XYZ file of C-alpha atoms in Angstrom:
769
model
C 149.022 109.779 156.213
C 150.564 113.137 155.651
C 150.316 113.847 151.938
C 153.157 116.376 152.213
C 155.596 113.840 153.572
C 158.590 113.014 151.412
C 158.019 109.351 152.224
C 154.410 109.352 151.196
C 153.130 107.351 148.274
C 151.658 110.616 146.972
C 155.183 111.729 146.235
C 155.781 108.758 143.945
C 155.968 109.834 140.281
C 155.763 107.355 137.497
C 158.832 107.794 135.280
C 158.140 109.097 131.775
C 159.075 106.859 128.894
C 161.199 109.377 127.006
C 160.242 111.255 123.832
C 156.621 110.997 122.872
C 155.732 108.451 120.256
C 154.415 109.181 116.839
C 151.011 107.954 117.995
C 150.848 110.708 120.616
C 152.054 113.320 118.164
C 149.212 112.646 115.729
C 147.116 115.099 117.696
C 149.741 117.756 117.121
C 150.167 117.192 113.376
C 147.004 115.473 112.158
C 147.412 113.353 109.094
C 145.120 112.485 106.311
C 143.394 109.129 106.708
C 144.709 106.567 106.050
C 147.973 107.516 107.699
C 150.919 106.321 105.579
C 153.203 106.523 108.631
C 151.067 104.248 110.773
C 153.226 101.232 110.061
C 156.255 103.220 111.177
C 154.638 104.296 114.462
C 154.912 100.929 116.125
C 158.603 100.614 115.379
C 159.143 104.154 116.579
C 157.301 103.385 119.820
C 159.421 100.327 120.442
C 162.631 102.204 119.844
C 161.535 105.041 122.081
C 160.727 102.542 124.884
C 164.205 101.117 124.680
C 165.631 104.595 124.952
C 163.620 105.272 128.106
C 165.965 103.078 130.164
C 168.876 105.325 129.406
C 170.068 107.145 132.557
C 170.832 110.235 130.500
C 167.257 110.547 129.346
C 165.840 109.827 132.835
C 167.397 113.009 134.110
C 165.238 114.963 131.667
C 161.958 113.402 132.739
C 161.611 115.344 135.958
C 161.006 118.574 134.043
C 158.835 118.171 130.934
C 159.770 121.622 129.636
C 159.846 122.273 125.865
C 163.333 123.625 125.347
C 164.765 124.731 121.995
C 166.825 121.585 121.739
C 163.750 119.510 122.462
C 161.803 121.260 119.668
C 164.646 120.830 117.202
C 164.973 117.195 118.155
C 161.275 116.611 117.609
C 161.365 118.442 114.266
C 164.306 116.395 113.081
C 162.603 113.188 114.156
C 159.544 114.017 112.085
C 161.733 114.834 109.080
C 163.546 111.541 109.441
C 160.393 109.461 109.606
C 158.883 111.231 106.560
C 162.125 110.778 104.638
C 162.219 107.086 105.566
C 158.689 106.569 104.298
C 159.281 108.486 101.048
C 162.502 106.588 100.329
C 160.791 103.274 100.951
C 157.765 104.214 98.830
C 159.895 105.206 95.861
C 161.972 102.065 96.107
C 158.934 99.802 96.380
C 157.301 101.536 93.390
C 160.384 100.863 91.302
C 160.094 97.192 92.317
C 156.424 96.995 91.377
C 154.752 97.540 94.750
C 152.734 100.777 94.598
C 150.787 100.617 97.875
C 152.844 103.120 99.864
C 153.525 105.151 96.710
C 149.815 105.588 96.044
C 149.292 106.691 99.636
C 152.085 109.218 99.199
C 150.554 110.570 95.988
C 147.212 110.857 97.732
C 148.688 113.265 100.264
C 148.944 115.944 97.543
C 145.480 115.419 96.070
C 143.632 117.994 98.139
C 139.904 117.968 97.590
C 137.336 120.231 99.102
C 135.177 118.185 101.509
C 131.425 118.180 101.167
C 129.369 120.391 103.455
C 127.965 117.381 105.308
C 131.347 115.766 105.921
C 133.241 116.670 109.105
C 136.307 118.881 108.636
C 139.479 116.939 107.984
C 142.788 118.344 109.212
C 145.282 119.161 106.470
C 148.274 116.825 106.116
C 151.779 118.051 106.963
C 152.586 118.815 103.331
C 155.709 120.752 104.116
C 157.262 117.667 105.695
C 156.541 115.678 102.571
C 158.064 118.405 100.367
C 161.193 118.515 102.535
C 161.475 114.749 102.309
C 161.084 114.782 98.527
C 163.742 117.476 98.267
C 166.269 114.970 99.628
C 165.426 112.267 97.097
C 164.963 114.272 93.882
C 167.696 112.296 92.155
C 165.715 109.084 92.760
C 162.613 110.274 90.916
C 162.299 108.211 87.751
C 159.685 107.993 85.011
C 157.717 105.483 87.038
C 157.268 108.186 89.680
C 155.704 110.701 87.252
C 152.323 110.432 88.970
C 153.878 111.781 92.171
C 155.577 114.671 90.353
C 152.360 115.611 88.580
C 150.456 115.552 91.864
C 153.021 117.811 93.533
C 153.138 120.201 90.581
C 149.347 120.288 90.324
C 148.599 121.034 93.958
C 147.378 124.539 94.912
C 150.661 125.550 96.482
C 150.128 129.282 95.914
C 147.495 129.424 98.686
C 149.709 127.830 101.326
C 151.603 129.609 104.082
C 154.899 131.357 103.402
C 157.033 128.603 104.920
C 155.508 126.036 102.596
C 155.915 128.315 99.548
C 159.633 128.670 100.243
C 160.103 124.918 100.636
C 158.031 124.254 97.520
C 160.049 126.746 95.473
C 163.274 125.109 96.563
C 161.968 121.654 95.673
C 160.797 122.662 92.187
C 164.145 124.302 91.507
C 165.975 121.104 92.430
C 163.486 119.060 90.399
C 163.980 120.891 87.092
C 167.739 121.008 87.632
C 168.125 117.292 88.365
C 165.308 116.076 86.095
C 164.966 118.351 83.032
C 162.276 116.093 81.590
C 159.828 117.604 84.084
C 160.529 121.219 83.020
C 157.664 121.276 80.519
C 155.194 119.991 83.126
C 156.245 122.640 85.631
C 156.175 125.508 83.128
C 152.779 124.480 81.773
C 151.332 124.690 85.270
C 152.932 128.080 85.883
C 151.684 129.456 82.563
C 148.177 128.276 83.363
C 148.521 129.878 86.785
C 148.693 133.302 85.135
C 145.137 132.941 83.830
C 142.132 134.441 85.568
C 140.410 131.046 85.765
C 143.300 129.463 87.637
C 142.180 131.155 90.853
C 138.926 129.225 90.731
C 140.719 125.929 91.376
C 141.104 126.918 95.026
C 137.381 126.421 95.405
C 137.923 122.721 94.750
C 140.705 122.333 97.320
C 140.652 122.350 101.085
C 142.591 125.340 102.374
C 145.584 124.095 104.371
C 145.231 126.666 107.083
C 142.934 129.442 108.193
C 144.150 133.001 108.114
C 142.693 136.273 109.237
C 144.261 138.108 106.286
C 142.438 137.395 102.990
C 144.536 136.009 100.156
C 144.310 138.138 97.003
C 145.183 137.274 93.453
C 148.066 139.714 93.626
C 149.791 137.508 96.215
C 149.047 134.345 94.243
C 150.455 135.728 90.988
C 153.498 137.184 92.728
C 154.327 133.749 94.119
C 154.155 132.266 90.625
C 156.484 134.965 89.318
C 158.837 134.318 92.226
C 159.053 130.626 91.344
C 159.472 131.343 87.632
C 162.288 133.816 88.316
C 163.984 131.163 90.448
C 163.745 128.569 87.679
C 165.104 130.974 85.062
C 168.280 131.423 87.106
C 168.734 127.638 87.080
C 167.732 126.822 83.479
C 169.131 129.320 80.942
C 167.308 127.615 78.036
C 163.907 128.066 79.672
C 162.552 130.844 77.345
C 162.358 128.521 74.345
C 160.163 126.119 76.316
C 158.080 128.758 78.070
C 157.086 130.875 75.059
C 154.752 128.391 73.300
C 153.081 127.628 76.621
C 152.347 131.312 77.227
C 150.734 131.469 73.795
C 148.760 128.291 74.446
C 147.056 129.639 77.558
C 146.330 133.108 76.163
C 142.599 133.769 76.703
C 140.336 133.632 73.682
C 139.078 137.005 72.494
C 135.562 136.055 73.603
C 136.620 135.695 77.231
C 135.910 138.466 79.695
C 137.810 141.706 80.030
C 139.112 140.606 83.429
C 140.498 137.410 81.892
C 142.268 139.350 79.130
C 143.765 141.996 81.386
C 144.868 139.561 84.095
C 146.818 137.354 81.711
C 148.322 140.283 79.793
C 149.541 141.978 82.954
C 151.220 138.773 84.043
C 152.890 138.386 80.638
C 154.186 141.948 80.762
C 155.646 141.231 84.200
C 157.439 138.189 82.759
C 159.214 140.558 80.355
C 160.789 142.358 83.317
C 162.853 139.327 84.362
C 162.939 137.420 81.060
C 163.760 140.018 78.378
C 164.511 137.280 75.859
C 160.748 136.845 75.455
C 159.987 140.546 74.909
C 159.454 140.350 71.159
C 157.329 137.199 71.229
C 155.219 138.265 74.207
C 154.498 141.718 72.780
C 153.717 140.198 69.381
C 151.259 137.785 70.996
C 149.481 140.555 72.907
C 149.357 142.884 69.904
C 148.062 140.092 67.702
C 145.192 139.557 70.148
C 144.526 143.300 70.210
C 144.368 143.302 66.402
C 141.842 140.462 66.428
C 139.589 142.514 68.668
C 140.328 145.805 66.916
C 139.175 144.693 63.482
C 135.742 143.848 64.859
C 135.139 147.464 65.865
C 133.905 148.977 62.606
C 131.378 151.522 63.844
C 131.774 155.031 65.159
C 131.978 155.171 68.949
C 129.665 158.166 69.021
C 127.036 156.034 67.320
C 127.785 153.236 69.744
C 127.203 155.504 72.729
C 123.857 156.547 71.319
C 122.781 152.945 71.029
C 123.997 152.124 74.549
C 122.768 155.020 76.633
C 123.201 153.120 79.869
C 126.988 152.938 80.323
C 126.997 151.752 83.935
C 128.089 148.300 82.827
C 131.309 149.758 81.452
C 132.249 151.051 84.896
C 131.989 147.680 86.625
C 135.573 146.821 85.788
C 137.079 149.707 87.729
C 138.045 147.222 90.467
C 141.538 145.886 89.896
C 141.230 142.112 89.267
C 144.523 141.599 91.105
C 142.864 142.829 94.295
C 140.123 140.214 94.098
C 140.112 137.813 97.040
C 140.763 134.229 96.010
C 137.536 132.248 96.091
C 135.255 135.278 95.763
C 135.430 135.751 91.990
C 132.278 136.509 90.099
C 131.183 134.754 86.979
C 132.593 135.860 83.658
C 129.635 137.590 82.159
C 130.777 137.868 78.602
C 133.088 134.896 78.308
C 130.195 132.481 78.112
C 127.611 134.602 76.379
C 130.001 135.411 73.555
C 131.572 132.009 73.248
C 129.789 131.344 69.983
C 131.457 133.163 67.146
C 128.432 132.632 65.021
C 126.473 135.207 66.978
C 129.098 137.908 66.681
C 130.062 140.318 63.976
C 132.780 138.072 62.613
C 130.230 136.516 60.273
C 129.190 139.859 58.768
C 131.296 140.596 55.711
C 131.921 143.842 53.887
C 131.770 141.823 50.683
C 128.164 140.964 51.188
C 127.049 142.939 48.156
C 125.339 146.220 47.517
C 122.140 145.646 49.452
C 120.709 148.527 51.362
C 121.538 148.925 55.037
C 117.978 148.414 56.264
C 118.582 144.733 56.987
C 121.589 145.526 59.149
C 119.716 148.120 61.172
C 117.404 145.471 62.566
C 120.404 143.703 64.118
C 121.979 146.816 65.584
C 121.000 146.276 69.249
C 122.673 142.866 69.606
C 125.605 143.828 67.397
C 126.252 147.036 69.291
C 126.192 145.219 72.603
C 128.831 142.847 71.289
C 130.901 145.718 69.892
C 130.705 147.572 73.192
C 132.208 144.565 74.963
C 135.002 144.393 72.389
C 135.660 148.123 72.744
C 136.052 147.786 76.500
C 138.457 144.867 76.074
C 140.563 146.633 73.471
C 140.708 149.807 75.532
C 141.912 147.859 78.570
C 144.505 145.903 76.565
C 145.979 148.996 74.915
C 146.046 150.874 78.205
C 148.022 148.083 79.860
C 150.476 148.016 76.959
C 150.907 151.788 77.086
C 151.280 151.610 80.873
C 154.027 149.031 80.415
C 155.877 151.165 77.858
C 155.435 154.255 80.006
C 156.766 152.586 83.146
C 159.728 151.143 81.253
C 160.452 154.574 79.812
C 160.259 156.258 83.224
C 162.572 153.716 84.803
C 165.135 154.013 82.023
C 165.066 157.796 81.751
C 166.273 160.263 84.415
C 164.388 163.040 82.632
C 160.651 163.729 82.999
C 158.338 161.665 80.846
C 157.175 163.495 77.685
C 153.688 164.841 77.186
C 150.966 162.304 76.660
C 152.149 159.801 79.271
C 150.306 161.081 82.275
C 148.632 157.770 83.013
C 150.321 155.452 85.445
C 150.127 151.714 85.791
C 148.557 149.980 88.728
C 149.840 146.584 87.701
C 152.719 146.626 90.169
C 152.756 144.555 93.336
C 153.660 145.503 96.900
C 156.972 143.776 96.397
C 157.816 145.869 93.329
C 156.346 149.357 93.744
C 156.806 150.667 90.220
C 154.744 153.769 90.976
C 157.404 155.102 93.324
C 159.741 157.638 91.715
C 163.156 156.235 90.928
C 165.957 158.661 91.683
C 169.188 158.060 89.820
C 172.255 160.186 89.345
C 172.229 161.948 86.024
C 175.431 160.304 84.836
C 176.344 159.895 81.152
C 176.614 156.140 81.570
C 173.138 155.862 83.017
C 171.658 158.084 80.341
C 173.242 156.017 77.595
C 172.024 152.755 79.139
C 168.496 154.122 79.356
C 168.644 155.331 75.772
C 169.880 151.914 74.613
C 167.021 150.203 76.450
C 164.405 152.495 74.928
C 165.941 152.062 71.492
C 165.807 148.279 71.820
C 162.184 148.458 72.925
C 161.322 150.711 69.999
C 162.913 148.470 67.386
C 161.085 145.500 68.897
C 157.788 147.344 68.530
C 158.735 148.493 65.022
C 159.424 144.906 63.993
C 156.027 143.823 65.328
C 154.401 146.690 63.441
C 156.011 145.506 60.215
C 155.013 141.860 60.715
C 151.543 142.235 62.207
C 149.979 145.693 62.155
C 151.027 146.983 58.710
C 149.706 143.858 57.011
C 146.295 143.936 58.697
C 143.455 146.035 57.313
C 140.658 147.724 59.237
C 142.534 148.134 62.496
C 141.666 151.478 64.070
C 143.547 151.751 67.344
C 146.309 149.161 67.743
C 148.669 151.115 65.469
C 148.648 153.981 67.975
C 151.132 151.980 70.057
C 153.903 152.814 67.604
C 152.438 156.312 67.168
C 152.813 157.065 70.895
C 156.195 155.375 71.265
C 157.559 157.411 68.350
C 156.749 160.549 70.327
C 159.276 159.649 73.020
C 162.323 160.485 70.923
C 162.851 162.358 67.634
C 165.059 159.485 66.531
C 162.132 157.062 66.818
C 159.854 159.290 64.760
C 162.501 159.700 62.073
C 163.177 155.952 61.857
C 159.472 155.166 61.658
C 158.923 157.647 58.835
C 161.984 156.310 57.025
C 160.690 152.751 57.228
C 157.287 153.725 55.837
C 158.747 155.800 53.003
C 161.113 152.995 52.103
C 158.344 150.403 51.939
C 155.976 152.616 49.988
C 158.431 154.019 47.421
C 161.528 151.877 47.090
C 160.832 148.260 48.122
C 159.340 147.080 44.857
C 159.459 143.446 45.966
C 156.742 144.172 48.525
C 153.105 143.408 47.584
C 151.361 146.421 46.101
C 148.730 146.397 48.836
C 151.431 146.566 51.513
C 153.109 149.462 49.720
C 149.804 151.300 49.476
C 149.199 150.716 53.170
C 152.641 152.147 53.953
C 151.764 155.230 51.913
C 148.542 155.617 53.911
C 150.473 155.271 57.152
C 153.104 157.877 56.285
C 150.423 160.336 55.152
C 148.313 159.873 58.272
C 151.347 159.925 60.572
C 152.817 163.168 59.222
C 149.376 164.767 59.191
C 148.368 163.826 62.716
C 151.568 163.651 64.792
C 152.280 166.910 66.594
C 155.865 165.861 67.195
C 156.659 165.701 63.464
C 158.221 169.112 62.846
C 158.327 171.248 59.732
C 161.684 169.934 58.555
C 160.578 166.298 58.634
C 157.283 167.172 56.980
C 159.031 168.860 54.078
C 161.495 165.984 53.776
C 158.695 163.408 53.518
C 156.700 165.482 51.028
C 159.831 165.948 48.914
C 160.349 162.166 48.757
C 156.734 161.575 47.786
C 156.800 164.262 45.112
C 160.050 162.928 43.630
C 158.401 159.515 43.341
C 155.383 161.035 41.568
C 157.685 162.902 39.188
C 159.650 159.774 38.263
C 156.502 157.716 37.625
C 154.858 160.488 35.650
C 157.965 160.979 33.511
C 158.083 157.274 32.818
C 154.417 157.196 31.879
C 154.762 160.138 29.491
C 157.854 158.627 27.898
C 156.033 155.368 27.267
C 153.044 157.252 25.859
C 155.226 159.247 23.468
C 156.897 156.066 22.222
C 153.543 154.373 21.697
C 154.268 151.717 24.320
C 151.717 150.106 26.557
C 151.806 151.322 30.161
C 153.815 149.356 32.691
C 152.322 147.058 35.250
C 149.158 148.271 36.910
C 150.773 147.693 40.332
C 153.229 150.492 39.660
C 150.475 152.997 38.995
C 148.327 151.784 41.879
C 151.182 152.867 44.108
C 151.263 156.119 42.152
C 147.665 156.833 43.163
C 148.344 155.884 46.780
C 151.300 158.251 46.942
C 149.312 161.024 45.251
C 146.587 160.628 47.853
C 149.239 160.777 50.574
C 150.461 164.125 49.226
C 146.888 165.456 49.082
C 146.239 164.451 52.693
C 149.484 165.890 54.050
C 148.836 169.124 52.186
C 145.440 169.508 53.856
C 146.964 169.265 57.339
C 150.456 170.716 56.910
C 150.233 173.237 54.029
C 151.572 175.976 56.332
C 154.827 174.018 56.715
C 155.186 173.615 52.936
C 155.651 177.320 52.256
C 158.873 179.328 52.360
C 159.486 181.384 55.489
C 160.290 185.062 55.192
C 163.764 184.325 56.514
C 164.298 181.768 53.750
C 163.204 184.250 51.118
C 165.531 186.905 52.500
C 168.493 184.520 52.386
C 167.899 183.837 48.669
C 169.301 186.271 46.142
C 167.396 187.474 43.115
C 168.752 184.741 40.840
C 167.822 181.843 43.120
C 164.572 183.322 44.356
C 161.673 180.835 44.010
C 158.932 181.465 41.494
C 156.259 180.845 44.112
C 155.929 180.787 47.848
C 155.688 176.970 47.897
C 158.518 174.478 48.197
C 159.822 173.565 44.774
C 158.969 169.879 44.939
C 155.239 170.699 44.983
C 155.383 171.876 41.367
C 154.921 168.296 40.237
C 151.552 168.118 42.010
C 150.036 170.514 39.482
C 151.388 168.379 36.656
C 150.093 165.188 38.274
C 146.591 166.573 38.770
C 146.253 167.604 35.116
C 147.839 164.430 33.699
C 145.988 161.598 31.988
C 146.464 159.467 35.080
C 143.869 161.747 36.697
C 144.408 160.984 40.432
C 141.491 163.232 41.404
C 139.184 160.563 40.010
C 140.952 157.540 41.441
C 141.695 158.716 44.975
C 139.315 158.947 47.927
C 136.501 161.378 47.220
C 136.670 162.929 50.679
C 140.404 163.538 50.425
C 140.094 164.945 46.919
C 137.317 167.365 47.864
C 139.110 168.622 50.960
C 142.363 168.998 49.030
C 140.555 171.006 46.358
C 139.060 173.299 48.965
C 142.323 173.889 50.839
C 144.431 174.208 47.674
C 142.052 176.808 46.276
C 141.811 178.716 49.575
C 145.592 179.074 49.843
C 146.042 179.884 46.112
C 147.961 176.722 45.352
C 145.806 174.967 42.763
C 142.309 175.179 41.266
C 140.905 171.661 40.854
C 137.153 172.159 40.489
C 136.899 171.942 36.671
C 138.613 168.545 36.696
C 136.466 167.322 39.586
C 133.314 168.452 37.815
C 134.431 166.754 34.597
C 135.090 163.529 36.521
C 131.662 163.721 38.114
C 129.927 164.180 34.787
C 131.886 161.369 33.207
C 130.351 158.962 35.716
C 126.876 159.754 34.431
C 127.786 160.307 30.787
C 130.452 157.735 29.902
C 129.678 157.937 26.178
C 129.906 161.696 25.875
C 133.048 161.537 23.805
C 132.380 164.905 22.178
C 133.681 166.774 25.200
C 137.435 167.213 24.756
C 137.871 168.152 28.390
C 136.372 164.885 29.531
C 138.643 163.024 27.147
C 141.766 164.550 28.599
C 140.663 163.965 32.182
C 139.494 160.363 31.848
C 141.843 158.128 33.858
C 144.001 155.674 31.997
C 143.116 152.921 34.487
C 139.602 152.119 35.645
C 138.556 151.261 39.181
C 137.987 147.665 38.148
C 141.564 147.375 36.911
C 142.884 148.454 40.294
C 141.202 145.571 42.094
C 138.941 145.509 45.125
C 141.719 145.372 47.703
C 143.564 148.385 46.317
C 140.352 150.328 45.888
C 139.425 149.646 49.516
C 142.920 150.674 50.560
C 142.685 154.044 48.823
C 139.160 154.891 49.940
C 138.695 153.531 53.444
C 142.042 153.173 55.231
C 143.368 156.153 57.170
C 145.353 154.590 60.030
C 145.547 157.472 62.491
C 142.011 158.768 62.481
C 140.894 160.353 65.790
C 141.390 158.127 68.820
C 138.148 157.582 70.740
C 138.963 154.943 73.371
C 138.470 156.682 76.739
C 141.033 155.062 79.063
C 144.005 154.593 76.785
C 143.187 157.836 74.969
C 144.895 159.852 77.719
C 148.242 158.852 76.198
C 147.305 160.075 72.719
C 145.729 163.434 73.546
C 148.960 165.342 74.078
C 150.696 164.189 70.881
C 147.795 164.142 68.411
C 146.790 166.871 65.928
C 143.068 167.403 65.510
C 141.629 168.674 62.239
C 139.986 171.584 64.040
C 143.426 173.008 64.892
C 144.468 173.322 61.230
C 141.186 173.700 59.356
C 140.688 176.842 57.291
C 137.853 179.029 58.534
C 135.077 179.701 56.084
C 135.350 183.399 56.933
C 138.648 183.567 55.078
C 136.787 183.371 51.763
C 135.012 186.699 51.345
C 134.515 186.742 47.615
C 130.984 186.014 46.456
C 132.175 183.853 43.610
C 134.237 181.731 45.961
C 131.226 181.269 48.203
C 129.246 180.002 45.250
C 132.062 177.618 44.410
C 132.063 176.364 47.985
C 128.383 175.600 47.639
C 129.153 173.669 44.478
C 131.865 171.781 46.314
C 129.411 170.868 49.060
C 127.059 169.563 46.394
C 129.668 167.484 44.622
C 131.074 166.363 47.949
C 127.917 164.350 48.514
C 129.323 161.770 46.131
C 131.421 159.229 48.018
C 132.957 155.891 47.208
C 131.464 153.070 49.217
C 133.425 150.168 50.587
C 132.292 147.783 47.866
C 133.461 150.154 45.147
C 130.094 151.601 44.108
C 129.308 155.269 44.391
C 126.828 156.582 46.884
C 124.929 159.835 46.572
C 124.193 160.215 50.270
C 125.113 163.487 51.886
C 128.234 163.082 54.000
C 127.492 166.081 56.149
C 130.316 168.261 54.844
C 134.007 167.647 54.319
C 135.121 169.603 57.323
C 133.025 167.345 59.535
C 134.477 164.330 57.777
C 138.055 165.357 58.574
C 137.281 166.304 62.149
C 135.122 163.294 62.891
C 136.022 159.731 63.506
C 137.170 159.055 59.971
C 137.744 160.872 56.752
C 136.711 157.675 55.040
C 133.125 156.593 54.401
C 131.538 155.351 57.606
C 131.145 151.565 57.557
C 128.179 150.404 59.617
C 128.389 147.070 61.403
C 131.131 145.784 59.172
C 133.010 142.636 59.918
C 136.524 142.513 61.234
C 138.405 139.839 59.392
C 142.112 140.667 59.237
C 143.524 140.516 55.731
C 147.125 139.424 55.979
C 149.443 140.070 53.083
C 152.430 137.814 52.837
């Protein structure tokens, strides 16, 4: 028989039965076993068989071509069958039957199969999400297990289509069911952590992709969802803030863990400015906790750790790490025990010699090195954030000291690209208002956290650098410190003394504090000294007992502030030739110094004797500078104070009687004594990465120190030798005097600290409330 004949049985084609059944489509969209739609397949097959007799459908069977309408029809059919199952499962769960509901929940519990088990195809999760999006209003408390499973699934590693559907579903969920907002936000906050990426190792990836998935993409998806929720729930910040604090990494966790979470928090500020103050306060508080543990000189640390290769391992941006290829956190586990760290070593441990501490230096220095690297990275990210915000809000070039740029941006938000804006007055004013708001936020955090914490070395440089951006900021910061130190008598005395130390160190070290502001601050400090000294002399003349010790402890702190500022800025405290020319003969000054400094001579020779109570290093350097510039000769008083320490009963010497201080060191208290002798907030900045911001705005001692060649007189040289000898006496942290040679006062001012060098001291923040 001719096979090409039209009448041949070879030309007979069995009619197709219409759209393929669900059973045949299982090969196209494999489901997890057991298949929750299996019970629906039989009914679907029966209905499709009944449709096959339709003459309209029979016309389509001759050409089994996948047209667009055919694809859309098939897609809609799958959506309908998933929606039918979800609706039935929710209804049956509400009635007490949880069989189908449990199968539905199981679809979102992705687990990584064992190596011996055969690969299991991923379920069509997007279809389930689309189905749930249509029944959000039916989700009740009895369905919480399903919501938790959906929220807890690793959705950030799915394909883009699924991420969009998931984002839409979560938005509808928190809008229709606010009781689930806390669950959703807790998962998002945890997703910002470095450890959250490790959960993908426990889940089967839904699809293979040639392009590796980095943490940057994962975190950007979380931010995208959070931004979407914020637009729907205006009250979200109040719920989100405590969760962000809850998941903040412990200070013992690795540098990568700290930086990853902090960068994500700083990105939250960009689209949720209501949380700016609380997020910055949380980050700065963590920086303070790490900062106070660093109580050794970094030069000494580098000598102990000659091999610095470990410090360079973190150069790789953690956001560029491929998900699933993270290394182990080297220092998060090894340092998990606080008992092995420096937090147990106290500066109040007594007056034992330092030989016992030297034996523990290797392990302690390794721990400190890890803390230094963490603090440096944290401060650099904060300064990067401030710098980027300043650049975006200012059409003018960024000031000196902000040459570092952030790499925390994502491909979707390229912050490193220059932003060109018209130089309009409106834009300039908006940028200025933004920077002002940011500054006052940082100033408030400084007042609440930094000012009331002792022993911090670097965290306070955040406000130091930000003050350099605008003369207004510097002026406001100085005004706040002067007000707290001199006029706010309701403040604790230790806080007022700390404010005096801050204003002295700030004016001395900040290059952007000009001559006019320096003179204004010194005038305020000198007026305070004059008023307290007048009050003291009046009480002495009337035979009254001196006022509260707290008042005179502030007197000594302010006197030390004047001594320190004089050492650095004495050139700005003299009258210019132009000023002298403008004055007539009647109003001409008696000396070349500003008039307010006259009280310093009276203070030094008074019975309060600040040269004995203040920091030895500051006193000796002040004496040297004051004598070199013909301002004041202090050496007889200093020598008398030194002798009085070794001859307390030598009452025959009238000079010693007049110079003995009215208040003893014991009367001042340990905290105030430590404040006066060891706390100089803006000592040289030694952190390598974040230090690039400070270099351009910081004044080094070497730039203002007086050369020894300026003193040519033989007698003055002999006096300098005597000063070097007496300068060997320093006040230790515990209040006792040490006779160790400090290596010279000039080295002390130019080195890490003008205070005595504490070795391996603890870092317990002392809050004053």
